[in-house]
Amino acid sequence: MTKDDLLKSEYNPYYQTYIEKAGSSHLNEGLKDNGNATIAFLESIPEDKLEYRYAEGKWTVKEIIQHLIDTERVFTYRALGIARGDKTLFPGFDQDEYAASCNANNRSIYSLMNEYKAVRLATINLFDGFTDEMLTKIGTASNSNLSPRAVAFIVTGHENHHCDVIKERYL
C-alpha cells in the first residue's frame, strides 16, 4: 500500500501536514526507512543539545524523543484496535500532559533510543501482519475517522516534522 492509495476520508484533515511529510510512499518500507533515518539523526545530536530548550516552555530534545515514542504507541494502539474490528471510540490524548510527566530528561539517550527502536520494531511487525482489508478499515479516534494505513503515514510524517523542528531550532 502506498500513500497515493490513502483517501482523505480515512483521517482528520488536521493530519494532512504529517501525511505530506511522510517520506516513502510505501507503507511498510516507509516505517523501516524512516525509523532508520530517525535513529541516525537522533543519535548524531550532540549531548549538550539533548536537554536544550530553544524557548521557555518548549520541550527538550529528550522530551521530543519521548513524545515520538508515546505518540507512536498511542496511534498504533488505535490502528490495532481498528484493524481488529474494535468499535471503541478511541479518545484523544493530551501530549502536553504526557510530556510534563515523562521524565525524559532524567533518562540517558541510550535508554530513550533503545525504547524508540523497540517501539518502531513493534510497529513494523504490527503493520507487516495487517492484511489490505485490515489496513483500510475505518474506526473513530479523537471523534474523527481513522484507518490503520493512515496511522502509518501519520506516524512517519509526525516524526519527520519533529526532526525538522530539531534541525531548525535546536541545532
PDB file of C-alpha atoms in Angstrom:
ATOM      1  CA  MET A   1       0.000   0.000   0.000  1.00  0.00           C
ATOM      2  CA  THR A   2       1.194   3.452  -0.820  1.00  0.00           C
ATOM      3  CA  LYS A   3       0.454   6.966   0.304  1.00  0.00           C
ATOM      4  CA  ASP A   4      -1.292   7.526  -3.035  1.00  0.00           C
ATOM      5  CA  ASP A   5      -3.913   4.899  -2.070  1.00  0.00           C
ATOM      6  CA  LEU A   6      -4.883   6.856   1.032  1.00  0.00           C
ATOM      7  CA  LEU A   7      -8.277   8.558   0.927  1.00  0.00           C
ATOM      8  CA  LYS A   8      -8.937  11.845   2.710  1.00  0.00           C
ATOM      9  CA  SER A   9     -11.940  10.179   4.352  1.00  0.00           C
ATOM     10  CA  GLU A  10      -9.525   7.925   6.297  1.00  0.00           C
ATOM     11  CA  TYR A  11      -8.183  10.640   8.595  1.00  0.00           C
ATOM     12  CA  ASN A  12      -8.885  14.006  10.149  1.00  0.00           C
ATOM     13  CA  PRO A  13      -7.722  16.908   7.918  1.00  0.00           C
ATOM     14  CA  TYR A  14      -5.507  18.007  10.843  1.00  0.00           C
ATOM     15  CA  TYR A  15      -3.134  15.155   9.922  1.00  0.00           C
ATOM     16  CA  GLN A  16      -2.716  16.195   6.270  1.00  0.00           C
ATOM     17  CA  THR A  17       0.527  18.043   7.024  1.00  0.00           C
ATOM     18  CA  TYR A  18       2.007  14.943   8.638  1.00  0.00           C
ATOM     19  CA  ILE A  19       0.910  12.694   5.792  1.00  0.00           C
ATOM     20  CA  GLU A  20       2.535  15.076   3.319  1.00  0.00           C
ATOM     21  CA  LYS A  21       5.745  14.906   5.376  1.00  0.00           C
ATOM     22  CA  ALA A  22       5.783  11.099   5.377  1.00  0.00           C
ATOM     23  CA  GLY A  23       8.877  10.086   3.459  1.00  0.00           C
ATOM     24  CA  SER A  24       8.382   6.938   1.438  1.00  0.00           C
ATOM     25  CA  SER A  25       5.085   6.445  -0.266  1.00  0.00           C
ATOM     26  CA  HIS A  26       5.127   2.723   0.575  1.00  0.00           C
ATOM     27  CA  LEU A  27       3.659   1.963   3.993  1.00  0.00           C
ATOM     28  CA  ASN A  28       5.925  -0.846   5.263  1.00  0.00           C
ATOM     29  CA  GLU A  29       9.138   0.406   3.658  1.00  0.00           C
ATOM     30  CA  GLY A  30       8.351   3.893   4.902  1.00  0.00           C
ATOM     31  CA  LEU A  31       8.176   2.728   8.501  1.00  0.00           C
ATOM     32  CA  LYS A  32      11.507   0.923   8.162  1.00  0.00           C
ATOM     33  CA  ASP A  33      13.355   3.606   6.203  1.00  0.00           C
ATOM     34  CA  ASN A  34      12.001   6.453   8.289  1.00  0.00           C
ATOM     35  CA  GLY A  35      12.911   4.651  11.505  1.00  0.00           C
ATOM     36  CA  ASN A  36      16.481   4.104  10.313  1.00  0.00           C
ATOM     37  CA  ALA A  37      16.838   7.738   9.230  1.00  0.00           C
ATOM     38  CA  THR A  38      15.402   8.987  12.517  1.00  0.00           C
ATOM     39  CA  ILE A  39      17.721   6.777  14.547  1.00  0.00           C
ATOM     40  CA  ALA A  40      20.768   8.016  12.631  1.00  0.00           C
ATOM     41  CA  PHE A  41      19.681  11.632  13.049  1.00  0.00           C
ATOM     42  CA  LEU A  42      18.797  11.434  16.752  1.00  0.00           C
ATOM     43  CA  GLU A  43      21.991   9.570  17.584  1.00  0.00           C
ATOM     44  CA  SER A  44      24.016  12.312  15.844  1.00  0.00           C
ATOM     45  CA  ILE A  45      22.723  15.091  18.099  1.00  0.00           C
ATOM     46  CA  PRO A  46      25.456  16.416  20.397  1.00  0.00           C
ATOM     47  CA  GLU A  47      24.944  15.542  24.042  1.00  0.00           C
ATOM     48  CA  ASP A  48      24.959  19.191  25.092  1.00  0.00           C
ATOM     49  CA  LYS A  49      21.849  19.764  22.957  1.00  0.00           C
ATOM     50  CA  LEU A  50      19.736  16.926  24.397  1.00  0.00           C
ATOM     51  CA  GLU A  51      18.318  18.997  27.272  1.00  0.00           C
ATOM     52  CA  TYR A  52      18.348  22.324  25.433  1.00  0.00           C
ATOM     53  CA  ARG A  53      15.124  24.339  25.063  1.00  0.00           C
ATOM     54  CA  TYR A  54      15.033  26.989  22.362  1.00  0.00           C
ATOM     55  CA  ALA A  55      12.415  28.952  24.344  1.00  0.00           C
ATOM     56  CA  GLU A  56      10.689  28.904  27.710  1.00  0.00           C
ATOM     57  CA  GLY A  57       8.072  26.164  27.895  1.00  0.00           C
ATOM     58  CA  LYS A  58       9.344  24.291  24.824  1.00  0.00           C
ATOM     59  CA  TRP A  59      10.327  20.652  25.029  1.00  0.00           C
ATOM     60  CA  THR A  60      13.913  19.470  25.149  1.00  0.00           C
ATOM     61  CA  VAL A  61      15.238  17.076  22.501  1.00  0.00           C
ATOM     62  CA  LYS A  62      14.909  14.231  25.010  1.00  0.00           C
ATOM     63  CA  GLU A  63      11.287  15.199  25.616  1.00  0.00           C
ATOM     64  CA  ILE A  64      10.669  15.277  21.865  1.00  0.00           C
ATOM     65  CA  ILE A  65      12.097  11.767  21.548  1.00  0.00           C
ATOM     66  CA  GLN A  66       9.774  10.587  24.327  1.00  0.00           C
ATOM     67  CA  HIS A  67       6.891  12.379  22.605  1.00  0.00           C
ATOM     68  CA  LEU A  68       7.641  10.481  19.380  1.00  0.00           C
ATOM     69  CA  ILE A  69       7.637   7.210  21.304  1.00  0.00           C
ATOM     70  CA  ASP A  70       4.417   7.999  23.170  1.00  0.00           C
ATOM     71  CA  THR A  71       2.615   9.203  20.048  1.00  0.00           C
ATOM     72  CA  GLU A  72       3.632   6.126  18.072  1.00  0.00           C
ATOM     73  CA  ARG A  73       2.350   3.883  20.857  1.00  0.00           C
ATOM     74  CA  VAL A  74      -0.975   5.714  21.093  1.00  0.00           C
ATOM     75  CA  PHE A  75      -1.529   5.720  17.342  1.00  0.00           C
ATOM     76  CA  THR A  76      -0.506   2.106  16.807  1.00  0.00           C
ATOM     77  CA  TYR A  77      -2.852   1.036  19.590  1.00  0.00           C
ATOM     78  CA  ARG A  78      -5.612   2.796  17.673  1.00  0.00           C
ATOM     79  CA  ALA A  79      -4.507   1.074  14.447  1.00  0.00           C
ATOM     80  CA  LEU A  80      -4.514  -2.316  16.167  1.00  0.00           C
ATOM     81  CA  GLY A  81      -7.984  -1.820  17.595  1.00  0.00           C
ATOM     82  CA  ILE A  82      -9.421  -0.616  14.307  1.00  0.00           C
ATOM     83  CA  ALA A  83      -7.754  -3.397  12.296  1.00  0.00           C
ATOM     84  CA  ARG A  84      -9.204  -5.989  14.673  1.00  0.00           C
ATOM     85  CA  GLY A  85     -12.692  -4.547  14.368  1.00  0.00           C
ATOM     86  CA  ASP A  86     -12.849  -2.924  17.808  1.00  0.00           C
ATOM     87  CA  LYS A  87     -15.727  -0.429  17.781  1.00  0.00           C
ATOM     88  CA  THR A  88     -14.243   1.606  20.634  1.00  0.00           C
ATOM     89  CA  LEU A  89     -14.291   5.349  20.077  1.00  0.00           C
ATOM     90  CA  PHE A  90     -10.601   5.924  20.757  1.00  0.00           C
ATOM     91  CA  PRO A  91     -10.104   9.140  22.735  1.00  0.00           C
ATOM     92  CA  GLY A  92      -7.556  11.822  22.052  1.00  0.00           C
ATOM     93  CA  PHE A  93      -4.583  12.316  24.320  1.00  0.00           C
ATOM     94  CA  ASP A  94      -3.038  15.450  25.743  1.00  0.00           C
ATOM     95  CA  GLN A  95       0.540  15.477  24.517  1.00  0.00           C
ATOM     96  CA  ASP A  96       1.488  18.243  26.932  1.00  0.00           C
ATOM     97  CA  GLU A  97       0.293  16.242  29.940  1.00  0.00           C
ATOM     98  CA  TYR A  98       2.269  13.245  28.699  1.00  0.00           C
ATOM     99  CA  ALA A  99       5.374  15.408  28.243  1.00  0.00           C
ATOM    100  CA  ALA A 100       5.025  17.015  31.666  1.00  0.00           C
ATOM    101  CA  SER A 101       5.248  13.647  33.365  1.00  0.00           C
ATOM    102  CA  CYS A 102       7.502  11.688  31.015  1.00  0.00           C
ATOM    103  CA  ASN A 103      10.774  12.030  32.983  1.00  0.00           C
ATOM    104  CA  ALA A 104      12.760  12.068  29.712  1.00  0.00           C
ATOM    105  CA  ASN A 105      15.411  14.495  30.958  1.00  0.00           C
ATOM    106  CA  ASN A 106      16.346  12.087  33.750  1.00  0.00           C
ATOM    107  CA  ARG A 107      16.951   9.267  31.273  1.00  0.00           C
ATOM    108  CA  SER A 108      20.029   8.561  29.199  1.00  0.00           C
ATOM    109  CA  ILE A 109      19.911   8.988  25.446  1.00  0.00           C
ATOM    110  CA  TYR A 110      20.836   5.300  25.253  1.00  0.00           C
ATOM    111  CA  SER A 111      17.703   4.385  27.216  1.00  0.00           C
ATOM    112  CA  LEU A 112      15.469   6.621  25.098  1.00  0.00           C
ATOM    113  CA  MET A 113      16.901   5.329  21.839  1.00  0.00           C
ATOM    114  CA  ASN A 114      16.507   1.708  22.933  1.00  0.00           C
ATOM    115  CA  GLU A 115      12.865   2.400  23.686  1.00  0.00           C
ATOM    116  CA  TYR A 116      12.396   4.194  20.352  1.00  0.00           C
ATOM    117  CA  LYS A 117      13.952   1.257  18.468  1.00  0.00           C
ATOM    118  CA  ALA A 118      11.796  -1.280  20.325  1.00  0.00           C
ATOM    119  CA  VAL A 119       8.610   0.663  19.636  1.00  0.00           C
ATOM    120  CA  ARG A 120       9.445   1.117  15.948  1.00  0.00           C
ATOM    121  CA  LEU A 121      10.262  -2.578  15.546  1.00  0.00           C
ATOM    122  CA  ALA A 122       6.949  -3.450  17.205  1.00  0.00           C
ATOM    123  CA  THR A 123       5.172  -1.031  14.851  1.00  0.00           C
ATOM    124  CA  ILE A 124       6.825  -2.552  11.786  1.00  0.00           C
ATOM    125  CA  ASN A 125       5.905  -6.055  12.923  1.00  0.00           C
ATOM    126  CA  LEU A 126       2.329  -4.984  13.664  1.00  0.00           C
ATOM    127  CA  PHE A 127       1.849  -3.457  10.222  1.00  0.00           C
ATOM    128  CA  ASP A 128       3.581  -6.392   8.499  1.00  0.00           C
ATOM    129  CA  GLY A 129       0.826  -8.585   9.963  1.00  0.00           C
ATOM    130  CA  PHE A 130      -2.069  -6.472   8.691  1.00  0.00           C
ATOM    131  CA  THR A 131      -3.893  -7.522   5.535  1.00  0.00           C
ATOM    132  CA  ASP A 132      -5.013  -4.938   2.979  1.00  0.00           C
ATOM    133  CA  GLU A 133      -8.527  -5.323   4.360  1.00  0.00           C
ATOM    134  CA  MET A 134      -7.353  -4.599   7.908  1.00  0.00           C
ATOM    135  CA  LEU A 135      -5.387  -1.556   6.753  1.00  0.00           C
ATOM    136  CA  THR A 136      -8.429   0.046   5.159  1.00  0.00           C
ATOM    137  CA  LYS A 137     -10.929  -0.464   7.978  1.00  0.00           C
ATOM    138  CA  ILE A 138     -12.288   2.763   9.365  1.00  0.00           C
ATOM    139  CA  GLY A 139     -12.617   3.434  13.067  1.00  0.00           C
ATOM    140  CA  THR A 140     -13.040   6.528  15.191  1.00  0.00           C
ATOM    141  CA  ALA A 141     -10.242   8.269  17.061  1.00  0.00           C
ATOM    142  CA  SER A 142     -10.492  11.755  18.538  1.00  0.00           C
ATOM    143  CA  ASN A 143     -14.007  11.989  17.096  1.00  0.00           C
ATOM    144  CA  SER A 144     -12.767  11.526  13.511  1.00  0.00           C
ATOM    145  CA  ASN A 145     -12.364   8.717  11.017  1.00  0.00           C
ATOM    146  CA  LEU A 146      -9.063   6.886  11.109  1.00  0.00           C
ATOM    147  CA  SER A 147      -7.706   3.904   9.194  1.00  0.00           C
ATOM    148  CA  PRO A 148      -4.673   1.844  10.175  1.00  0.00           C
ATOM    149  CA  ARG A 149      -2.907   2.724   6.927  1.00  0.00           C
ATOM    150  CA  ALA A 150      -3.391   6.425   7.662  1.00  0.00           C
ATOM    151  CA  VAL A 151      -1.744   5.813  11.040  1.00  0.00           C
ATOM    152  CA  ALA A 152       1.455   4.543   9.392  1.00  0.00           C
ATOM    153  CA  PHE A 153       1.812   7.727   7.347  1.00  0.00           C
ATOM    154  CA  ILE A 154       0.804   9.975  10.243  1.00  0.00           C
ATOM    155  CA  VAL A 155       3.450   8.365  12.471  1.00  0.00           C
ATOM    156  CA  THR A 156       6.268   8.801   9.938  1.00  0.00           C
ATOM    157  CA  GLY A 157       5.208  12.307   8.926  1.00  0.00           C
ATOM    158  CA  HIS A 158       4.831  13.374  12.562  1.00  0.00           C
ATOM    159  CA  GLU A 159       8.320  12.086  13.220  1.00  0.00           C
ATOM    160  CA  ASN A 160       9.731  13.940  10.194  1.00  0.00           C
ATOM    161  CA  HIS A 161       8.013  17.125  11.395  1.00  0.00           C
ATOM    162  CA  HIS A 162       9.711  16.921  14.789  1.00  0.00           C
ATOM    163  CA  CYS A 163      13.100  16.069  13.278  1.00  0.00           C
ATOM    164  CA  ASP A 164      12.754  19.175  11.086  1.00  0.00           C
ATOM    165  CA  VAL A 165      11.936  21.263  14.163  1.00  0.00           C
ATOM    166  CA  ILE A 166      15.017  19.912  15.948  1.00  0.00           C
ATOM    167  CA  LYS A 167      17.206  20.776  12.932  1.00  0.00           C
ATOM    168  CA  GLU A 168      15.748  24.278  12.645  1.00  0.00           C
ATOM    169  CA  ARG A 169      15.505  25.316  16.294  1.00  0.00           C
ATOM    170  CA  TYR A 170      17.800  23.143  18.403  1.00  0.00           C
ATOM    171  CA  LEU A 171      20.993  22.596  16.418  1.00  0.00           C
TER     172      LEU A 171
END
